[in-house]
PDB file of C-alpha atoms in Angstrom:
ATOM      1  CA  UNK S   1      93.142 132.761 109.030  1.00 74.00           C
ATOM      2  CA  UNK S   2      95.574 130.412 108.405  1.00 89.00           C
ATOM      3  CA  UNK S   3      94.014 126.922 106.746  1.00 91.00           C
ATOM      4  CA  UNK S   4      96.302 124.898 109.069  1.00 94.00           C
ATOM      5  CA  UNK S   5      94.310 126.354 112.451  1.00 93.00           C
ATOM      6  CA  UNK S   6      90.764 126.526 110.508  1.00 94.00           C
ATOM      7  CA  UNK S   7      91.181 123.128 110.362  1.00 94.00           C
ATOM      8  CA  UNK S   8      92.595 121.323 113.762  1.00 94.00           C
ATOM      9  CA  UNK S   9      89.348 123.774 115.233  1.00 93.00           C
ATOM     10  CA  UNK S  10      87.389 122.325 112.542  1.00 91.00           C
ATOM     11  CA  UNK S  11      88.770 119.110 114.382  1.00 91.00           C
ATOM     12  CA  UNK S  12      88.285 120.101 117.837  1.00 90.00           C
ATOM     13  CA  UNK S  13      84.918 120.007 117.187  1.00 88.00           C
ATOM     14  CA  UNK S  14      84.020 117.649 115.674  1.00 84.00           C
ATOM     15  CA  UNK S  15      85.740 115.584 118.879  1.00 84.00           C
ATOM     16  CA  UNK S  16      83.813 117.457 121.194  1.00 85.00           C
ATOM     17  CA  UNK S  17      87.317 118.988 122.798  1.00 89.00           C
ATOM     18  CA  UNK S  18      86.270 121.782 124.917  1.00 90.00           C
ATOM     19  CA  UNK S  19      88.571 125.232 125.310  1.00 91.00           C
ATOM     20  CA  UNK S  20      89.978 123.654 128.473  1.00 90.00           C
ATOM     21  CA  UNK S  21      90.583 120.532 127.276  1.00 89.00           C
ATOM     22  CA  UNK S  22      91.916 122.617 123.980  1.00 93.00           C
ATOM     23  CA  UNK S  23      94.682 124.522 125.663  1.00 93.00           C
ATOM     24  CA  UNK S  24      95.854 121.802 127.801  1.00 92.00           C
ATOM     25  CA  UNK S  25      96.923 119.551 124.877  1.00 93.00           C
ATOM     26  CA  UNK S  26      98.488 123.143 122.897  1.00 94.00           C
ATOM     27  CA  UNK S  27     100.631 122.984 126.692  1.00 94.00           C
ATOM     28  CA  UNK S  28     101.602 119.565 126.053  1.00 92.00           C
ATOM     29  CA  UNK S  29     102.436 119.187 122.452  1.00 93.00           C
ATOM     30  CA  UNK S  30     104.452 122.958 123.500  1.00 94.00           C
ATOM     31  CA  UNK S  31     106.387 121.809 126.479  1.00 93.00           C
ATOM     32  CA  UNK S  32     104.732 124.334 128.264  1.00 93.00           C
ATOM     33  CA  UNK S  33     105.856 127.190 125.605  1.00 95.00           C
ATOM     34  CA  UNK S  34     102.577 128.222 124.306  1.00 94.00           C
ATOM     35  CA  UNK S  35      98.805 128.259 125.219  1.00 94.00           C
ATOM     36  CA  UNK S  36      97.461 128.985 121.579  1.00 93.00           C
ATOM     37  CA  UNK S  37      97.542 126.885 118.918  1.00 91.00           C
ATOM     38  CA  UNK S  38      99.014 130.068 116.532  1.00 92.00           C
ATOM     39  CA  UNK S  39     102.423 129.554 118.846  1.00 94.00           C
ATOM     40  CA  UNK S  40     102.904 126.716 117.422  1.00 95.00           C
ATOM     41  CA  UNK S  41     105.998 124.818 115.200  1.00 95.00           C
ATOM     42  CA  UNK S  42     104.637 123.391 111.879  1.00 95.00           C
ATOM     43  CA  UNK S  43     105.130 120.162 113.119  1.00 95.00           C
ATOM     44  CA  UNK S  44     103.781 121.284 116.238  1.00 95.00           C
ATOM     45  CA  UNK S  45     100.325 122.152 114.269  1.00 95.00           C
ATOM     46  CA  UNK S  46     100.225 118.945 112.888  1.00 95.00           C
ATOM     47  CA  UNK S  47     100.564 116.756 115.806  1.00 94.00           C
ATOM     48  CA  UNK S  48      97.549 118.388 117.231  1.00 94.00           C
ATOM     49  CA  UNK S  49      95.427 117.759 114.522  1.00 94.00           C
ATOM     50  CA  UNK S  50      95.970 114.042 113.821  1.00 93.00           C
ATOM     51  CA  UNK S  51      95.616 113.746 116.880  1.00 91.00           C
ATOM     52  CA  UNK S  52      92.090 115.996 117.295  1.00 90.00           C
ATOM     53  CA  UNK S  53      90.645 113.927 114.321  1.00 89.00           C
ATOM     54  CA  UNK S  54      91.802 110.144 116.131  1.00 88.00           C
ATOM     55  CA  UNK S  55      89.868 111.406 119.027  1.00 87.00           C
ATOM     56  CA  UNK S  56      86.911 112.521 116.594  1.00 81.00           C
ATOM     57  CA  UNK S  57      83.748 108.878 116.637  1.00 77.00           C
ATOM     58  CA  UNK S  58      84.198 107.097 113.990  1.00 75.00           C
ATOM     59  CA  UNK S  59      80.834 107.516 111.698  1.00 74.00           C
ATOM     60  CA  UNK S  60      79.393 103.931 111.714  1.00 80.00           C
ATOM     61  CA  UNK S  61      78.866 102.564 107.710  1.00 83.00           C
ATOM     62  CA  UNK S  62      75.618 101.895 106.883  1.00 90.00           C
ATOM     63  CA  UNK S  63      74.351  98.359 106.848  1.00 92.00           C
ATOM     64  CA  UNK S  64      73.289  98.472 102.896  1.00 94.00           C
ATOM     65  CA  UNK S  65      76.027 100.576 102.532  1.00 92.00           C
ATOM     66  CA  UNK S  66      78.622  97.532 103.987  1.00 92.00           C
ATOM     67  CA  UNK S  67      76.035  94.848 102.086  1.00 94.00           C
ATOM     68  CA  UNK S  68      77.530  96.409  98.618  1.00 94.00           C
ATOM     69  CA  UNK S  69      80.731  96.517  99.243  1.00 92.00           C
ATOM     70  CA  UNK S  70      80.242  92.724  99.845  1.00 94.00           C
ATOM     71  CA  UNK S  71      78.183  91.264  97.231  1.00 95.00           C
ATOM     72  CA  UNK S  72      81.115  93.487  94.669  1.00 93.00           C
ATOM     73  CA  UNK S  73      83.827  91.666  96.983  1.00 91.00           C
ATOM     74  CA  UNK S  74      82.168  88.508  96.144  1.00 93.00           C
ATOM     75  CA  UNK S  75      81.717  89.036  92.027  1.00 93.00           C
ATOM     76  CA  UNK S  76      85.185  89.681  92.657  1.00 90.00           C
ATOM     77  CA  UNK S  77      85.938  86.094  94.013  1.00 88.00           C
ATOM     78  CA  UNK S  78      83.642  84.748  91.853  1.00 89.00           C
ATOM     79  CA  UNK S  79      85.102  86.177  88.793  1.00 90.00           C
ATOM     80  CA  UNK S  80      83.088  88.763  87.233  1.00 92.00           C
ATOM     81  CA  UNK S  81      83.674  91.785  88.423  1.00 90.00           C
ATOM     82  CA  UNK S  82      88.177  92.439  87.509  1.00 89.00           C
ATOM     83  CA  UNK S  83      89.223  94.172  90.595  1.00 87.00           C
ATOM     84  CA  UNK S  84      87.613  94.070  94.357  1.00 87.00           C
ATOM     85  CA  UNK S  85      88.285  97.851  95.115  1.00 86.00           C
ATOM     86  CA  UNK S  86      85.779 100.721  96.918  1.00 86.00           C
ATOM     87  CA  UNK S  87      86.424 102.314  94.260  1.00 88.00           C
ATOM     88  CA  UNK S  88      84.909  99.798  91.174  1.00 90.00           C
ATOM     89  CA  UNK S  89      82.762  99.643  92.600  1.00 92.00           C
ATOM     90  CA  UNK S  90      81.360 103.000  93.796  1.00 90.00           C
ATOM     91  CA  UNK S  91      82.303 103.029  89.982  1.00 90.00           C
ATOM     92  CA  UNK S  92      79.999 101.319  88.499  1.00 90.00           C
ATOM     93  CA  UNK S  93      77.041 101.712  90.626  1.00 90.00           C
ATOM     94  CA  UNK S  94      76.917 105.448  90.316  1.00 88.00           C
ATOM     95  CA  UNK S  95      75.939 104.259  86.711  1.00 87.00           C
ATOM     96  CA  UNK S  96      72.344 103.167  88.702  1.00 86.00           C
ATOM     97  CA  UNK S  97      72.829 106.371  91.206  1.00 88.00           C
ATOM     98  CA  UNK S  98      71.787 108.477  88.713  1.00 86.00           C
ATOM     99  CA  UNK S  99      75.361 110.314  88.734  1.00 86.00           C
ATOM    100  CA  UNK S 100      75.280 110.565  92.437  1.00 86.00           C
ATOM    101  CA  UNK S 101      77.972 109.268  94.543  1.00 86.00           C
ATOM    102  CA  UNK S 102      76.618 105.934  96.053  1.00 87.00           C
ATOM    103  CA  UNK S 103      78.181 107.096  99.780  1.00 84.00           C
ATOM    104  CA  UNK S 104      74.801 110.005  98.689  1.00 86.00           C
ATOM    105  CA  UNK S 105      71.978 107.959  97.283  1.00 90.00           C
ATOM    106  CA  UNK S 106      70.811 106.273  99.069  1.00 92.00           C
ATOM    107  CA  UNK S 107      67.485 105.851  97.083  1.00 93.00           C
ATOM    108  CA  UNK S 108      68.860 103.162  94.461  1.00 94.00           C
ATOM    109  CA  UNK S 109      70.663 101.722  97.817  1.00 95.00           C
ATOM    110  CA  UNK S 110      67.593  98.553  97.677  1.00 95.00           C
ATOM    111  CA  UNK S 111      67.535  99.007  93.631  1.00 94.00           C
ATOM    112  CA  UNK S 112      71.955  98.454  93.741  1.00 94.00           C
ATOM    113  CA  UNK S 113      71.760  95.855  95.857  1.00 95.00           C
ATOM    114  CA  UNK S 114      69.277  93.749  93.415  1.00 96.00           C
ATOM    115  CA  UNK S 115      70.881  93.647  90.437  1.00 94.00           C
ATOM    116  CA  UNK S 116      74.443  92.603  92.247  1.00 95.00           C
ATOM    117  CA  UNK S 117      72.538  89.910  93.706  1.00 95.00           C
ATOM    118  CA  UNK S 118      71.398  89.135  90.888  1.00 95.00           C
ATOM    119  CA  UNK S 119      74.590  89.485  89.255  1.00 93.00           C
ATOM    120  CA  UNK S 120      76.179  87.159  91.457  1.00 91.00           C
ATOM    121  CA  UNK S 121      74.051  84.317  90.815  1.00 92.00           C
ATOM    122  CA  UNK S 122      73.336  84.297  87.366  1.00 89.00           C
ATOM    123  CA  UNK S 123      74.703  81.441  85.603  1.00 76.00           C
ATOM    124  CA  UNK S 124      77.262  82.051  82.758  1.00 66.00           C
ATOM    125  CA  UNK S 125      76.260  80.718  79.559  1.00 53.00           C
ATOM    126  CA  UNK S 126      79.434  79.885  77.458  1.00 46.00           C
ATOM    127  CA  UNK S 127      78.034  81.313  73.767  1.00 44.00           C
ATOM    128  CA  UNK S 128      80.915  79.457  72.119  1.00 43.00           C
TER     129      UNK S 128
END
């Protein structure tokens, strides 16, 4: 099966779109010329995929993960980290998550939160 068709079908399932509605969407995208996504042009397939992806429910970020990113932003505002980005935070936190990606290391989140809180509240001393 064509990779684009696979992506469309996966997005259709994720969005909870039944086959009857899928056919209606295909007909609308193709201006009534086809009722199958295999009959769509590449641009029409991309448009259908985008439509389905936008219809899929967004997964809410867990509260602890939001707190970690918030603390990282506070550290950046305080000048304690150079880069205020999700990627920089993820790279830092990976060290404390046994090499796992932060999102997949739920068992480490509380420890990471405590580390970031302590770092944020740590007084900078001048050792000159």
